[in-house]
Short mmCIF file of C-alpha atoms and ligand atoms in Angstrom, two decimals:
data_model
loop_
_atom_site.label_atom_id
_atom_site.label_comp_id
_atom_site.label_asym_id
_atom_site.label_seq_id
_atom_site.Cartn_x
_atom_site.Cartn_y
_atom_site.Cartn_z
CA UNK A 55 118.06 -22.21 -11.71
CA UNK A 56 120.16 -24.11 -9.01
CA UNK A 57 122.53 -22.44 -6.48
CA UNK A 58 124.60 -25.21 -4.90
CA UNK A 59 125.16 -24.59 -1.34
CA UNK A 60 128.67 -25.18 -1.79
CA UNK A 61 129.31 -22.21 -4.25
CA UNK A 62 129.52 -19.54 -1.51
CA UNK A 63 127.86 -16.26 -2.58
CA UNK A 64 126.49 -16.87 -6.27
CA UNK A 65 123.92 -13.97 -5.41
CA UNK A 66 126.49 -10.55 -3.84
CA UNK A 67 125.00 -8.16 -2.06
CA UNK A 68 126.67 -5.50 -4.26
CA UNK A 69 129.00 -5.21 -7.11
CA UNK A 70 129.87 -2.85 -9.17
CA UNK A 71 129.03 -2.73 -13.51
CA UNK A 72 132.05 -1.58 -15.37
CA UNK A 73 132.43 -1.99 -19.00
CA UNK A 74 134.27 -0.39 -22.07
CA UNK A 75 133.87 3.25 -21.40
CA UNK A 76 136.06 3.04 -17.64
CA UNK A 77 138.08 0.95 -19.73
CA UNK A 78 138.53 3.51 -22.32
CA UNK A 79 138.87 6.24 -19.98
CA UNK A 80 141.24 4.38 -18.01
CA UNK A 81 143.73 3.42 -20.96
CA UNK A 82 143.53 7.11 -22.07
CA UNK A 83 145.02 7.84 -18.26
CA UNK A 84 147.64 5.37 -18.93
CA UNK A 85 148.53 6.46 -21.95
CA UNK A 86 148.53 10.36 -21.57
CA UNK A 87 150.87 9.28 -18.53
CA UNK A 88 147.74 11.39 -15.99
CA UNK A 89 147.52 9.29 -13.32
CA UNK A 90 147.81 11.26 -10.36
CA UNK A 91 145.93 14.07 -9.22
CA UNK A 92 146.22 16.12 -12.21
CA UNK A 93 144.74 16.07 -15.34
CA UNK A 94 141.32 16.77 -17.65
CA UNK A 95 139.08 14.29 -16.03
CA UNK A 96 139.05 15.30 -12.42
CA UNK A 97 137.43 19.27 -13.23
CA UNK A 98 134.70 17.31 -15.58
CA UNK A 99 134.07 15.02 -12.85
CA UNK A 100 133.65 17.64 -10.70
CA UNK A 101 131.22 19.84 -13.02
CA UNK A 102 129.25 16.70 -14.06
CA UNK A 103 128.52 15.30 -10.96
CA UNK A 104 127.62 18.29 -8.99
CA UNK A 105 125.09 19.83 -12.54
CA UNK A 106 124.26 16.52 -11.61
CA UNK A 107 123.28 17.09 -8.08
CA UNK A 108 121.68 20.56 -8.76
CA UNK A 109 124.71 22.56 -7.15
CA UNK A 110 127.26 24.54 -8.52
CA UNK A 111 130.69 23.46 -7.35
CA UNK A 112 132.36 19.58 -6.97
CA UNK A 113 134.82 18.97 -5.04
CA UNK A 114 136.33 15.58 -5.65
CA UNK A 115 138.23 13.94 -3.11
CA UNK A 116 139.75 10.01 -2.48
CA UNK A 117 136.92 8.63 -0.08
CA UNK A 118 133.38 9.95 1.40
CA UNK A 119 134.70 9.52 4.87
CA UNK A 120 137.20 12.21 3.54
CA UNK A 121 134.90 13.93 1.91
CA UNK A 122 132.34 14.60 5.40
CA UNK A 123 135.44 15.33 7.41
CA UNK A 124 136.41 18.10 4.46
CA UNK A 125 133.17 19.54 4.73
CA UNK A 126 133.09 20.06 8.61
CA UNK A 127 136.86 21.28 8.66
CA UNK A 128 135.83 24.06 6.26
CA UNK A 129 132.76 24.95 8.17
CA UNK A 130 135.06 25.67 11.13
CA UNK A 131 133.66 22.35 13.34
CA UNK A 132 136.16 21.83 15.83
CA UNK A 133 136.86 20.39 19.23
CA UNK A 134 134.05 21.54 21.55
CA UNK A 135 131.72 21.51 19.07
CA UNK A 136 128.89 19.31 18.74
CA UNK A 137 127.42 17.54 15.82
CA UNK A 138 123.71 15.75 15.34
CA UNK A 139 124.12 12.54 13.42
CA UNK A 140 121.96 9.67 12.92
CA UNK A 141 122.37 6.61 15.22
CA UNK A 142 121.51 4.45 12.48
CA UNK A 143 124.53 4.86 10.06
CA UNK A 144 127.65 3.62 8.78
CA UNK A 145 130.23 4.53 11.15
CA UNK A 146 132.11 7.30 9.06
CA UNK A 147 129.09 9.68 9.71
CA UNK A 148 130.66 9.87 13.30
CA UNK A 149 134.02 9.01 12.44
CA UNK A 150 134.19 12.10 10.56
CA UNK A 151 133.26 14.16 13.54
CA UNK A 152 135.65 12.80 16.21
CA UNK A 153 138.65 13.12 13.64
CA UNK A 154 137.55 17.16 13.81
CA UNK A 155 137.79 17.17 17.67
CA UNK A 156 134.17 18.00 18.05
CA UNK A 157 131.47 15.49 19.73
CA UNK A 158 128.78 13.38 17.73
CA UNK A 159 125.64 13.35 19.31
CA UNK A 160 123.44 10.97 18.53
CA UNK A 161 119.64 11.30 17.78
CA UNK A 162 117.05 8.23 17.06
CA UNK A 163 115.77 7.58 13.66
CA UNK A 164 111.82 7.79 12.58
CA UNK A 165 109.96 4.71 12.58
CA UNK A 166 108.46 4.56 9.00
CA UNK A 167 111.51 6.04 6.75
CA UNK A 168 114.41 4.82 8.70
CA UNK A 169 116.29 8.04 8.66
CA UNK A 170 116.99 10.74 11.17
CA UNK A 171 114.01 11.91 13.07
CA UNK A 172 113.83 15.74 12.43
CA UNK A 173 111.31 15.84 15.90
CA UNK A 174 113.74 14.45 18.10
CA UNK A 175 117.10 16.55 16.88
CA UNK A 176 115.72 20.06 18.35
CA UNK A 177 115.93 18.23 21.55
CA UNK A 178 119.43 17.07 21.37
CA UNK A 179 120.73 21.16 20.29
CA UNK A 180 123.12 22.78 23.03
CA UNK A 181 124.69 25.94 22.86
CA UNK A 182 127.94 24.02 21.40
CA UNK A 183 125.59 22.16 18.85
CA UNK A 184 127.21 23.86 15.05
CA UNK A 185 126.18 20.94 12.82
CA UNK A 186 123.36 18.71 11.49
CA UNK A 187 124.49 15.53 9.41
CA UNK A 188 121.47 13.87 8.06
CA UNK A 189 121.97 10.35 6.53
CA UNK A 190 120.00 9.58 3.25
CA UNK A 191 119.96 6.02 4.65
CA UNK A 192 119.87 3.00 2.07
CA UNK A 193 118.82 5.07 -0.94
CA UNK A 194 115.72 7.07 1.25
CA UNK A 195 116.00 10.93 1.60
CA UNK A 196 115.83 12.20 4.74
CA UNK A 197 112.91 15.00 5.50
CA UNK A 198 115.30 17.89 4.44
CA UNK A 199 112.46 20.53 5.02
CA UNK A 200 111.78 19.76 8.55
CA UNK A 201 115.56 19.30 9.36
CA UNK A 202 116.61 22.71 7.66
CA UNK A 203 113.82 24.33 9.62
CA UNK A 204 115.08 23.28 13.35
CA UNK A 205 118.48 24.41 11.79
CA UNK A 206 117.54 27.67 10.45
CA UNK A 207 115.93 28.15 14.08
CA UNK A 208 118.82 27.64 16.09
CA UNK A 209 121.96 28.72 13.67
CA UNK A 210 123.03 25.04 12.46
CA UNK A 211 125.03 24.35 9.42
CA UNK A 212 123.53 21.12 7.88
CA UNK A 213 125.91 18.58 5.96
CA UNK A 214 124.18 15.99 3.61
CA UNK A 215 125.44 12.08 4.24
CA UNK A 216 124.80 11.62 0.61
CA UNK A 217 126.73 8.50 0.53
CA UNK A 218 124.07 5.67 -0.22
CA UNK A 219 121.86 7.95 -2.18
CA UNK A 220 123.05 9.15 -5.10
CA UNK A 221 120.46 10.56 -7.87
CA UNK A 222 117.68 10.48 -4.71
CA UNK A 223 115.14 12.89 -4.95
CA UNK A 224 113.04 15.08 -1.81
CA UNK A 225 110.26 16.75 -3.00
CA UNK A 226 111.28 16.49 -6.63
CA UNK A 227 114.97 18.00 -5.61
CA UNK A 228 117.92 16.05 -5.81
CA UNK A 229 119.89 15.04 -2.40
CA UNK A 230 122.88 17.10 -2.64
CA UNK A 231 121.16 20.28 -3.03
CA UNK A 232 119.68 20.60 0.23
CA UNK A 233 121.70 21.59 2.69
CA UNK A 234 125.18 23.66 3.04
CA UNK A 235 127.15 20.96 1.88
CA UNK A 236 126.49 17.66 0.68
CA UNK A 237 128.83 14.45 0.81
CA UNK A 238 128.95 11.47 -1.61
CA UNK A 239 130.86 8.32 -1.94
CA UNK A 240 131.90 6.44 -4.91
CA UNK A 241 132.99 3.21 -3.04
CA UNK A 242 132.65 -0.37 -4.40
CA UNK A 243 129.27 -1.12 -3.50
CA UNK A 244 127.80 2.07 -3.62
CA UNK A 245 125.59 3.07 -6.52
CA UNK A 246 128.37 4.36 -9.03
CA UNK A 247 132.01 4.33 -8.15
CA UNK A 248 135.61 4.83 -8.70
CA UNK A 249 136.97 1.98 -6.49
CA UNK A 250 137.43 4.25 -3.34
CA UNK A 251 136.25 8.33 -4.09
CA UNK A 252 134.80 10.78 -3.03
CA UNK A 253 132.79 14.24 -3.42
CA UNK A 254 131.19 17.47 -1.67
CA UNK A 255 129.06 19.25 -3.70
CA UNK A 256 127.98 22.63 -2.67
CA UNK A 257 126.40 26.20 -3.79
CA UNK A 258 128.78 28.00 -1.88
CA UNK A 259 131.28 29.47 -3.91
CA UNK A 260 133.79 30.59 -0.64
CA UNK A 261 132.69 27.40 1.11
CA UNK A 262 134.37 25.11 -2.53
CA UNK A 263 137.27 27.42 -2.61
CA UNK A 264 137.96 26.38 1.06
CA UNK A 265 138.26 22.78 0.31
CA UNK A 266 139.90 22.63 -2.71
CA UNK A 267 142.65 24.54 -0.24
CA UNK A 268 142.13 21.95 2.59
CA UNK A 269 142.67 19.07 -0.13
CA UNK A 270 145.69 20.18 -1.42
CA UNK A 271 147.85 20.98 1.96
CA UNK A 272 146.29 24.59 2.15
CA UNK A 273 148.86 25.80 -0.33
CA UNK A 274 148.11 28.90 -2.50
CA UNK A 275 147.14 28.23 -5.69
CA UNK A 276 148.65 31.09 -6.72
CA UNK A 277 152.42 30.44 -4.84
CA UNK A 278 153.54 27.17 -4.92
CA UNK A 279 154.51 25.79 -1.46
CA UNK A 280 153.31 28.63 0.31
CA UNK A 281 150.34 26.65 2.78
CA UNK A 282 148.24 29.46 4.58
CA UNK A 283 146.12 26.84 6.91
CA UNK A 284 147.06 23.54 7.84
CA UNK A 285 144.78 21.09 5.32
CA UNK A 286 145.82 17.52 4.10
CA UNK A 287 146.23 15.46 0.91
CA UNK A 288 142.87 14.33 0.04
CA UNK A 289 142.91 14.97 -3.87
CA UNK A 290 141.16 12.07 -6.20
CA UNK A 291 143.15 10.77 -9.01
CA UNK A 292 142.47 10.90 -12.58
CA UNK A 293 142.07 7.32 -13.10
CA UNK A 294 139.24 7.41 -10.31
CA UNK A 295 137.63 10.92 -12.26
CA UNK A 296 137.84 9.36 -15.56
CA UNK A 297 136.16 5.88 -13.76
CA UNK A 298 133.86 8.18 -12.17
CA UNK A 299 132.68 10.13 -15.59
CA UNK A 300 131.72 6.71 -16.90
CA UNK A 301 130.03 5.70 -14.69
CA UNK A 302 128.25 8.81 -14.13
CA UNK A 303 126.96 8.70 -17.79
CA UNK A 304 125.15 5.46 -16.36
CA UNK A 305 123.39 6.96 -13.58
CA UNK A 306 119.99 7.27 -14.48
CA UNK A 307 119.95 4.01 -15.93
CA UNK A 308 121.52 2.35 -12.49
CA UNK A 309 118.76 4.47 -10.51
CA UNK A 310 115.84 2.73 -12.75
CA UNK A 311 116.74 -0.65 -12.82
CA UNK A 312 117.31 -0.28 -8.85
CA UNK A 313 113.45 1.22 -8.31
CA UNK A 314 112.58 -1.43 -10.83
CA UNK A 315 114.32 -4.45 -8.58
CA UNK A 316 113.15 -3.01 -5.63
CA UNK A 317 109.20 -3.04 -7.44
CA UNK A 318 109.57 -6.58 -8.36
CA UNK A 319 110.76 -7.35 -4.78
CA UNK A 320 108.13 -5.74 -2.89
CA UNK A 321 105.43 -7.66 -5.18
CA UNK A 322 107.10 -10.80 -4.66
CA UNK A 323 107.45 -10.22 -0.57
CA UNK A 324 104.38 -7.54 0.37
CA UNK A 325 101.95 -10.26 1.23
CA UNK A 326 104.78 -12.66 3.49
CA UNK A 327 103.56 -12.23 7.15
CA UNK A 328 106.41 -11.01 9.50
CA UNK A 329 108.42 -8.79 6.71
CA UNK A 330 108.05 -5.08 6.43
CA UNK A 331 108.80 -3.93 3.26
CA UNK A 332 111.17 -0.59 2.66
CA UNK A 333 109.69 2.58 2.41
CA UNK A 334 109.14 5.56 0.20
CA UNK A 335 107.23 8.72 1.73
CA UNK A 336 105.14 10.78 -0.58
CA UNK A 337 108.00 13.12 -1.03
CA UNK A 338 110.74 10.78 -1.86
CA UNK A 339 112.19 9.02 -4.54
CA UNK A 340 114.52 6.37 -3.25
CA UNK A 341 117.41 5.05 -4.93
CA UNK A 342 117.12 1.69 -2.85
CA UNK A 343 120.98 1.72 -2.47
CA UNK A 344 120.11 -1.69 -1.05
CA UNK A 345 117.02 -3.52 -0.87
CA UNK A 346 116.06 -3.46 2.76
CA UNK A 347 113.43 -5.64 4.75
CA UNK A 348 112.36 -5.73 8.72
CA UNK A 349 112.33 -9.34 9.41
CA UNK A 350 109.57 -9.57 13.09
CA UNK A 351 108.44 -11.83 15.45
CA UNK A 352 105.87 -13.31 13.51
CA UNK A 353 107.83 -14.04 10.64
CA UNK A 354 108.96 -18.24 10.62
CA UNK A 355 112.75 -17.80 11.90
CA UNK A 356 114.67 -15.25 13.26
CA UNK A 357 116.49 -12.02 11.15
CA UNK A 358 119.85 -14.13 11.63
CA UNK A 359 118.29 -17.97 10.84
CA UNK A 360 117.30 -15.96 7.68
CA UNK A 361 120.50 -14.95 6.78
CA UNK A 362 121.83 -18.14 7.69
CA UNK A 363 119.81 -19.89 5.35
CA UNK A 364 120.01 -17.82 2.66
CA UNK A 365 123.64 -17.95 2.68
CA UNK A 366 123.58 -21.80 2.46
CA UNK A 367 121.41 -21.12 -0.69
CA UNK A 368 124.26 -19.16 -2.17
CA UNK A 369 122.39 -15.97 -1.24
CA UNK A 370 124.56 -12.78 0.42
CA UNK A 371 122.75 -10.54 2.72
CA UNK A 372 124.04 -7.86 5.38
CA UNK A 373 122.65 -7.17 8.57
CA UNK A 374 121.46 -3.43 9.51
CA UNK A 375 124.43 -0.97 11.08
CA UNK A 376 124.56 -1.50 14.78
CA UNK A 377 123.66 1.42 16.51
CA UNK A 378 126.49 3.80 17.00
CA UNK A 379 126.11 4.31 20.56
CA UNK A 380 126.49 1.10 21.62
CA UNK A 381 130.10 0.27 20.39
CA UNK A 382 132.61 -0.13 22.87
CA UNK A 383 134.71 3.66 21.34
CA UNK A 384 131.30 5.48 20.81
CA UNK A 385 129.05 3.76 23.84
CA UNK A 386 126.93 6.75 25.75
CA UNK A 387 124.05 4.54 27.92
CA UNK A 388 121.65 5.75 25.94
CA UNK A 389 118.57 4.49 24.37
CA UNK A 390 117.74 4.81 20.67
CA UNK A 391 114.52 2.62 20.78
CA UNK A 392 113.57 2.78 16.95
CA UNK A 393 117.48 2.70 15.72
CA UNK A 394 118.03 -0.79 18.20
CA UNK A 395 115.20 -2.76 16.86
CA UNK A 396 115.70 -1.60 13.14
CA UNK A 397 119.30 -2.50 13.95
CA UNK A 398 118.29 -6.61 15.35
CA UNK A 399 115.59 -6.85 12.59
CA UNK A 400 116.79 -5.73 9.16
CA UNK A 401 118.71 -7.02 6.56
CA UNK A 402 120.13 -5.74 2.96
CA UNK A 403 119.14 -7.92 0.55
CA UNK A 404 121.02 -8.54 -3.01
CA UNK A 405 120.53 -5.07 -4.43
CA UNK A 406 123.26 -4.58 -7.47
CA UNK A 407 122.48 -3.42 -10.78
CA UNK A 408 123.58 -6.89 -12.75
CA UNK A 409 120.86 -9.03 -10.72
CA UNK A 410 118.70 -10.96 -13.23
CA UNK A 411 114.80 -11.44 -12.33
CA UNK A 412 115.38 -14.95 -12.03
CA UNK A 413 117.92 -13.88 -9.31
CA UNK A 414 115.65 -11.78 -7.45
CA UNK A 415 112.65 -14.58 -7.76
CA UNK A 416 114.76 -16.83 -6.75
CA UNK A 417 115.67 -14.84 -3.73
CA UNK A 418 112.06 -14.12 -2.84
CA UNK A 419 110.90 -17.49 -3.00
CA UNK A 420 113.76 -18.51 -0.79
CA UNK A 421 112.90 -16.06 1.87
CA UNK A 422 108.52 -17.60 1.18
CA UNK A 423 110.02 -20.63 2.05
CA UNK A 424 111.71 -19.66 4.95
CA UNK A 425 109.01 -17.66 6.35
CA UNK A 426 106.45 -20.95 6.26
CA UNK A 427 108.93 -23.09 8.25
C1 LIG B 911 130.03 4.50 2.42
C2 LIG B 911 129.60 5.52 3.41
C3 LIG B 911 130.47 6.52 3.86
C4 LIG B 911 131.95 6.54 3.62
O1 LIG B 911 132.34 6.45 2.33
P1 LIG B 911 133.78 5.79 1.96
O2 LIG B 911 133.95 6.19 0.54
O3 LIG B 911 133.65 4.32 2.16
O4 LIG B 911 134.80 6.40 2.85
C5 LIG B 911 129.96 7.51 4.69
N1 LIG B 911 128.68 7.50 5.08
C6 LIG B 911 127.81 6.54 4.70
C7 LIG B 911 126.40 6.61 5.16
C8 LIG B 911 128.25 5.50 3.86
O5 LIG B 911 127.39 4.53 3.51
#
């Protein structure tokens, strides 16, 4: 198989598979004339996708940055509050927080799983701490257990980032069941979609009823234009639900061929000096959102040479999220040690559900190669 350098991107990073049924769905939208934010699909998106997730009640919404700052709003987060996030995250985890008024505080990440560190958040709690947002990061669950225990201890609420990980497991539990109130997002890239969406899933029945309010402009469902809080317009569409219940149907069948690219990566890669390989702890399933490798000092060229010349090759790769707290709106003068050098050394490799084995050999051998120059 040849990849001429001059065809930029033959191999994405991500993209989405769509096929007749969204299509179907879709033209049924169209043609029933349901194409805003009312109609059949949206309540069986909903009830799918959170029976899905273990939990009771879906809330569907237009984005997952949306969908986290729903979640804290109808917890009550607020300005001088405090929230624990990950410093190794996309930047809506925090985003979310700061549109709420309250303060993200950052907290490193663990060495071997990538995700939030559940030994280093107790130290972080203050007396305005009121939230926990753990970040299933790349497809990996976080340690739920350990992070619900320091939050049981000191009165936390705990919101699942759910965003990368959708069908993950902990402990034989899906993500999404864990914690007060779990986020997902159907973006794009991410492991099913609707284009942009969004969705908190939650036990709670009081918690759901409060942001099904909050979407809709706090009105009453039972007296039109009467709004008793102050909430927004964050409602998904039926096109997106109907998108969405497609998709969902295709799940489990996204999750295994991800764990089985992700297999036939690590056997191609686990024996190239200078890579480290992604993980999966005894108690987790990953979803390997994204296939993600360290790239160290004794590998042959640097993280960014290796994206460099895998892009030439016609191969897309990301680099890691920078750490949050060193951005010029977020920057404390801290020091996450673990979250900066996973942040300079890792990379996303092609991880979407339509890559071929020749695609993924191909990428492995190019990154052999690279590693003997
Ligand atoms: C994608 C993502 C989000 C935000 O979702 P959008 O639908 O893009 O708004 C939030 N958190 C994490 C960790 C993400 O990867």
């Amino acid at each position: 198989m040849t990849h001429p350098s001059n065809m930029k991107y033959k191999i994405p990073v991500a993209e989405p598979l769509l096929g007749q049924e969204e299509l179907e769905l879709v033209a049924d939208c169209v043609r029933s004339g349901w194409i805003s934010s009312k109609g059949e699909y949206i309540g069986r998106f909903e009830e799918e996708f959170a029976r899905c997730c273990g939990c009771k009640y879906g809330v569907a919404v237009h984005n997952g940055t949306v969908a986290l700052h729903l979640a804290l709003v109808a917890l009550g987060v607020g300005p001088g509050d405090e929230v624990i996030v990950p410093d190794l995250t996309f930047i809506a985890t925090a985003n979310a927080v700061i549109y709420t008024g309250a303060k993200p505080v950052y907290v490193d990440v663990h060495p071997r799983y990538w995700c939030m560190d559940p030994e280093k958040v107790e130290e972080r709690i203050t007396d305005r701490t009121k939230a926990i947002i753990p970040v299933h990061l790349y497809g990996h669950p976080c340690d739920m257990d350990a992070i619900r225990d320091v939050a049981e201890d000191h009165g936390l609420y705990v919101v699942e980032d759910a965003a990368e990980a959708h069908g993950a497991e902990y402990k034989g539990r899906k993500v999404g069941s864990l914690s007060d109130v779990a986020c997902f997002s159907f973006y794009g890239n991410k492991i099913i979609t609707t284009g942009e969406g969004g969705m908190c899933v939650t036990d709670n029945e009081e918690l759901a009823e409060k942001m099904r309010l909050l979407r809709n402009h706090g009105m009453d469902p039972n007296r039109r234009y009467w709004h008793i809080m102050v909430g927004f317009n964050y409602r998904m569409t039926n096109i997106q639900a109907a998108i969405g219940l497609a998709q969902l149907r295709k799940l489990d069948k996204f999750i295994e061929v991800k764990r089985r690219n992700a297999r036939l990566y690590s056997s191609l890669l686990e024996d190239v000096e200078g890579i480290v390989l992604p993980p999966e702890e005894p108690w987790a399933k990953s979803v390997y959102w994204l296939y993600s490798i360290l790239i160290e000092d004794d590998f042959g060229m640097s993280r960014d040479e290796l994206m460099r010349f895998l892009e030439e090759r016609g191969v897309e790769t990301r680099p890691f999220f920078n750490p949050i707290h060193i951005m010029p709106p977020y920057r404390t003068g801290e020091s996450f040690p673990i979250t900066e050098r996973l942040a300079r050394t890792g990379i996303n490799l092609p991880s979407s559900v339509k890559l071929t084995e020749e695609e993924i050999e191909y990428v492995a051998n190019l990154i052999r190669e690279a590693g003997k120059r």
